[in-house]
């Protein structure tokens, strides 16, 4: 088992190996170069020894504190100092072993150390496998907001070893499923139907189902990124559910909701809007909500109590994807098909958001 998805970006093309045991491709990915592993304490405990054995044991390792707080300017500066202390030169390579936080900060360090060195993504969370490790977005958070400092910097390879998902806590697995379902709802109706038909196998984390699921998400993302690497337009479709999702993360101080949970809520809202204004079939919106529920992403249960809709609205206007304060949404007109982000009427948005914050649509 295992497969390879290629991301086609000319001289920046790279393989994404997906499946059980693909960590064994790591020596091939680093291709004899010297470097440094960046991970967090949880992941180091689960996979550190195996990675050290695969890399030959001589690689220094930087262990970050688990969690979003490590994606800060202070941690990034500290990481750069450690890379310099390890005497990496421009031929050096970083290995990002972990979830989205580790991948994003390591990628940003790779983008900025000596104006850019190589890095390999070894995602160990479902969300990182299907989204953040692929496509070259790297960055850190500022006090003013999430991912506000960053760079496009592609890895030289991604090793998405689905065996590492065996130790992923259920809540993290569910949060990753939000991004998986996003691909089906917004970009691939056949994949959506496949997810519906394989719910039990995915919930049981059966290796063949996980490989097929992660590989399909990577294929969809690779195709979008190959056509619009720097988000001139098309790539923004990957943000279905993210306009409200990011705002909810912000108003809950990045501590109440996992990113994927916030995206599930954002999809609930975007689906309601798509039904009301884009002709998206209500029956398909109900299927999407039912699938979210199958994966412990029930929007009614996830929606934080006492949401202040005006605070959410203000956070949406400050999102870095809002153009001059105008809020834009990715909306679907049919299952598996969405358009580019479009501005929405402020008055309708206020009304819809007020209702959603009080009741949601996912009943
Ligand atoms: N996570 C959305 C993107 O990579 O563009």
Short mmCIF file of N, CA and C in Angstrom, two decimals, residues 93-170:
data_model
loop_
_atom_site.label_atom_id
_atom_site.label_comp_id
_atom_site.label_asym_id
_atom_site.label_seq_id
_atom_site.Cartn_x
_atom_site.Cartn_y
_atom_site.Cartn_z
N UNK A 93 18.60 21.27 5.49
CA UNK A 93 17.18 20.94 5.29
C UNK A 93 16.52 20.81 6.66
N UNK A 94 15.32 21.34 6.77
CA UNK A 94 14.54 21.17 8.00
C UNK A 94 13.49 20.09 7.77
N UNK A 95 13.25 19.29 8.80
CA UNK A 95 12.18 18.30 8.74
C UNK A 95 11.11 18.73 9.74
N UNK A 96 9.93 19.04 9.24
CA UNK A 96 8.81 19.46 10.11
C UNK A 96 8.00 18.22 10.46
N UNK A 97 8.15 17.75 11.69
CA UNK A 97 7.48 16.53 12.13
C UNK A 97 6.35 16.91 13.10
N UNK A 98 5.13 16.90 12.64
CA UNK A 98 4.03 17.25 13.53
C UNK A 98 2.79 17.72 12.81
N UNK A 99 1.99 18.48 13.51
CA UNK A 99 0.74 18.97 12.93
C UNK A 99 0.94 20.32 12.26
N UNK A 100 -0.16 21.06 12.10
CA UNK A 100 -0.13 22.31 11.35
C UNK A 100 0.78 23.36 11.97
N UNK A 101 0.81 23.44 13.29
CA UNK A 101 1.64 24.46 13.95
C UNK A 101 3.12 24.22 13.62
N UNK A 102 3.56 23.00 13.81
CA UNK A 102 4.96 22.66 13.54
C UNK A 102 5.28 22.89 12.06
N UNK A 103 4.38 22.46 11.19
CA UNK A 103 4.62 22.61 9.75
C UNK A 103 4.70 24.07 9.33
N UNK A 104 3.80 24.89 9.88
CA UNK A 104 3.75 26.31 9.47
C UNK A 104 4.98 27.07 9.96
N UNK A 105 5.37 26.88 11.21
CA UNK A 105 6.51 27.66 11.73
C UNK A 105 7.82 27.14 11.15
N UNK A 106 7.91 25.83 10.96
CA UNK A 106 9.14 25.28 10.38
C UNK A 106 9.28 25.74 8.93
N UNK A 107 8.17 25.72 8.21
CA UNK A 107 8.20 26.20 6.83
C UNK A 107 8.61 27.66 6.75
N UNK A 108 8.11 28.45 7.69
CA UNK A 108 8.45 29.88 7.69
C UNK A 108 9.92 30.08 8.05
N UNK A 109 10.42 29.26 8.98
CA UNK A 109 11.86 29.34 9.30
C UNK A 109 12.68 28.95 8.07
N UNK A 110 12.23 27.91 7.37
CA UNK A 110 12.95 27.48 6.14
C UNK A 110 12.90 28.57 5.08
N UNK A 111 11.78 29.28 5.02
CA UNK A 111 11.63 30.34 4.00
C UNK A 111 12.54 31.52 4.29
N UNK A 112 12.84 31.73 5.56
CA UNK A 112 13.53 32.97 5.94
C UNK A 112 14.99 32.76 6.34
N UNK A 113 15.38 31.56 6.78
CA UNK A 113 16.77 31.34 7.17
C UNK A 113 17.65 31.43 5.92
N UNK A 114 18.64 32.29 5.96
CA UNK A 114 19.54 32.51 4.82
C UNK A 114 18.75 32.73 3.52
N UNK A 115 17.64 33.41 3.63
CA UNK A 115 16.74 33.73 2.50
C UNK A 115 16.15 32.48 1.83
N UNK A 116 16.15 31.38 2.57
CA UNK A 116 15.43 30.22 2.04
C UNK A 116 16.28 28.97 1.95
N UNK A 117 15.90 27.95 2.76
CA UNK A 117 16.53 26.63 2.65
C UNK A 117 15.41 25.60 2.43
N UNK A 118 15.82 24.36 2.19
CA UNK A 118 14.82 23.32 1.89
C UNK A 118 14.13 22.84 3.17
N UNK A 119 12.93 22.32 3.00
CA UNK A 119 12.31 21.62 4.13
C UNK A 119 11.39 20.52 3.63
N UNK A 120 11.21 19.54 4.53
CA UNK A 120 10.34 18.39 4.23
C UNK A 120 9.21 18.40 5.26
N UNK A 121 8.01 18.18 4.78
CA UNK A 121 6.86 18.11 5.69
C UNK A 121 6.57 16.65 6.04
N UNK A 122 6.52 16.36 7.35
CA UNK A 122 6.10 15.04 7.82
C UNK A 122 4.87 15.26 8.72
N UNK A 123 3.70 15.44 8.11
CA UNK A 123 2.50 15.75 8.90
C UNK A 123 2.04 14.53 9.69
N UNK A 124 1.68 14.75 10.95
CA UNK A 124 1.21 13.64 11.78
C UNK A 124 -0.23 13.84 12.25
N UNK A 125 -0.85 14.93 11.85
CA UNK A 125 -2.28 15.10 12.15
C UNK A 125 -3.05 15.02 10.83
N UNK A 126 -4.33 14.67 10.93
CA UNK A 126 -5.13 14.55 9.70
C UNK A 126 -5.23 15.91 9.01
N UNK A 127 -5.41 16.96 9.81
CA UNK A 127 -5.56 18.29 9.21
C UNK A 127 -4.30 18.69 8.45
N UNK A 128 -3.16 18.40 9.04
CA UNK A 128 -1.90 18.75 8.36
C UNK A 128 -1.72 17.92 7.10
N UNK A 129 -2.12 16.64 7.15
CA UNK A 129 -1.96 15.78 5.97
C UNK A 129 -2.79 16.26 4.79
N UNK A 130 -4.03 16.69 5.09
CA UNK A 130 -4.93 17.00 3.98
C UNK A 130 -4.90 18.46 3.58
N UNK A 131 -4.28 19.30 4.42
CA UNK A 131 -4.32 20.72 4.08
C UNK A 131 -2.98 21.42 4.29
N UNK A 132 -2.59 21.64 5.56
CA UNK A 132 -1.51 22.62 5.78
C UNK A 132 -0.14 22.18 5.30
N UNK A 133 0.11 20.87 5.18
CA UNK A 133 1.46 20.46 4.77
C UNK A 133 1.66 20.56 3.25
N UNK A 134 0.56 20.73 2.54
CA UNK A 134 0.61 20.71 1.07
C UNK A 134 0.35 22.13 0.53
N UNK A 135 1.19 22.60 -0.36
CA UNK A 135 0.88 23.86 -1.05
C UNK A 135 1.74 25.04 -0.70
N UNK A 136 2.60 24.90 0.33
CA UNK A 136 3.63 25.91 0.54
C UNK A 136 3.22 27.16 1.29
N UNK A 137 2.05 27.16 1.94
CA UNK A 137 1.76 28.32 2.79
C UNK A 137 2.47 28.09 4.13
N UNK A 138 3.29 29.05 4.53
CA UNK A 138 3.98 28.94 5.81
C UNK A 138 3.73 30.23 6.57
N UNK A 139 3.87 30.21 7.87
CA UNK A 139 3.66 31.47 8.58
C UNK A 139 3.55 31.32 10.07
N UNK A 140 3.40 32.47 10.70
CA UNK A 140 3.22 32.55 12.14
C UNK A 140 2.09 33.54 12.44
N UNK A 141 1.63 33.53 13.68
CA UNK A 141 0.58 34.46 14.10
C UNK A 141 1.21 35.74 14.66
N UNK A 142 0.52 36.84 14.52
CA UNK A 142 0.91 38.08 15.21
C UNK A 142 -0.16 38.36 16.27
N UNK A 143 0.13 39.28 17.18
CA UNK A 143 -0.90 39.63 18.17
C UNK A 143 -2.16 40.10 17.46
N UNK A 144 -1.97 40.75 16.30
CA UNK A 144 -3.11 41.31 15.56
C UNK A 144 -3.94 40.25 14.86
N UNK A 145 -3.43 39.05 14.69
CA UNK A 145 -4.25 38.04 14.01
C UNK A 145 -3.44 36.82 13.56
N UNK A 146 -4.21 35.82 13.14
CA UNK A 146 -3.64 34.53 12.77
C UNK A 146 -2.96 34.59 11.40
N UNK A 147 -1.81 33.94 11.29
CA UNK A 147 -1.09 33.79 10.00
C UNK A 147 -0.81 35.14 9.33
N UNK A 148 -0.62 36.19 10.11
CA UNK A 148 -0.44 37.51 9.48
C UNK A 148 0.98 37.74 8.97
N UNK A 149 1.94 36.91 9.40
CA UNK A 149 3.28 36.98 8.80
C UNK A 149 3.54 35.63 8.16
N UNK A 150 3.96 35.64 6.92
CA UNK A 150 4.17 34.35 6.28
C UNK A 150 4.83 34.46 4.93
N UNK A 151 5.01 33.32 4.30
CA UNK A 151 5.64 33.29 2.98
C UNK A 151 5.14 32.06 2.24
N UNK A 152 5.11 32.15 0.92
CA UNK A 152 4.90 30.95 0.11
C UNK A 152 6.26 30.29 -0.04
N UNK A 153 6.38 29.08 0.45
CA UNK A 153 7.67 28.37 0.35
C UNK A 153 7.35 26.88 0.30
N UNK A 154 7.57 26.29 -0.86
CA UNK A 154 7.16 24.89 -1.03
C UNK A 154 8.16 23.94 -0.37
N UNK A 155 7.66 22.87 0.26
CA UNK A 155 8.58 21.83 0.75
C UNK A 155 9.18 21.08 -0.44
N UNK A 156 10.21 20.27 -0.18
CA UNK A 156 10.78 19.45 -1.27
C UNK A 156 10.11 18.08 -1.31
N UNK A 157 9.39 17.74 -0.27
CA UNK A 157 8.63 16.47 -0.25
C UNK A 157 7.70 16.50 0.95
N UNK A 158 6.65 15.70 0.87
CA UNK A 158 5.73 15.51 2.00
C UNK A 158 5.60 14.00 2.24
N UNK A 159 5.76 13.57 3.48
CA UNK A 159 5.56 12.16 3.82
C UNK A 159 4.36 12.08 4.76
N UNK A 160 3.20 11.77 4.25
CA UNK A 160 1.97 11.68 5.06
C UNK A 160 1.73 10.22 5.42
N UNK A 161 2.34 9.80 6.52
CA UNK A 161 2.25 8.40 6.93
C UNK A 161 0.99 8.20 7.76
N UNK A 162 0.01 7.53 7.16
CA UNK A 162 -1.30 7.40 7.83
C UNK A 162 -1.21 6.53 9.09
N UNK A 163 -0.11 5.78 9.27
CA UNK A 163 0.06 5.05 10.53
C UNK A 163 0.11 6.01 11.72
N UNK A 164 0.60 7.22 11.48
CA UNK A 164 0.73 8.16 12.60
C UNK A 164 -0.64 8.63 13.10
N UNK A 165 -1.68 8.39 12.31
CA UNK A 165 -3.02 8.81 12.74
C UNK A 165 -3.58 7.90 13.83
N UNK A 166 -2.95 6.73 14.02
CA UNK A 166 -3.45 5.79 15.03
C UNK A 166 -3.44 6.41 16.42
N UNK A 167 -2.48 7.30 16.67
CA UNK A 167 -2.36 7.88 18.02
C UNK A 167 -3.01 9.27 18.12
N UNK A 168 -3.66 9.70 17.04
CA UNK A 168 -4.26 11.04 17.05
C UNK A 168 -5.53 11.04 17.92
N UNK A 169 -5.63 11.97 18.89
CA UNK A 169 -6.83 12.00 19.74
C UNK A 169 -8.10 12.19 18.91
N UNK A 170 -9.23 11.59 19.34
CA UNK A 170 -10.47 11.64 18.55
C UNK A 170 -10.89 13.05 18.16
#
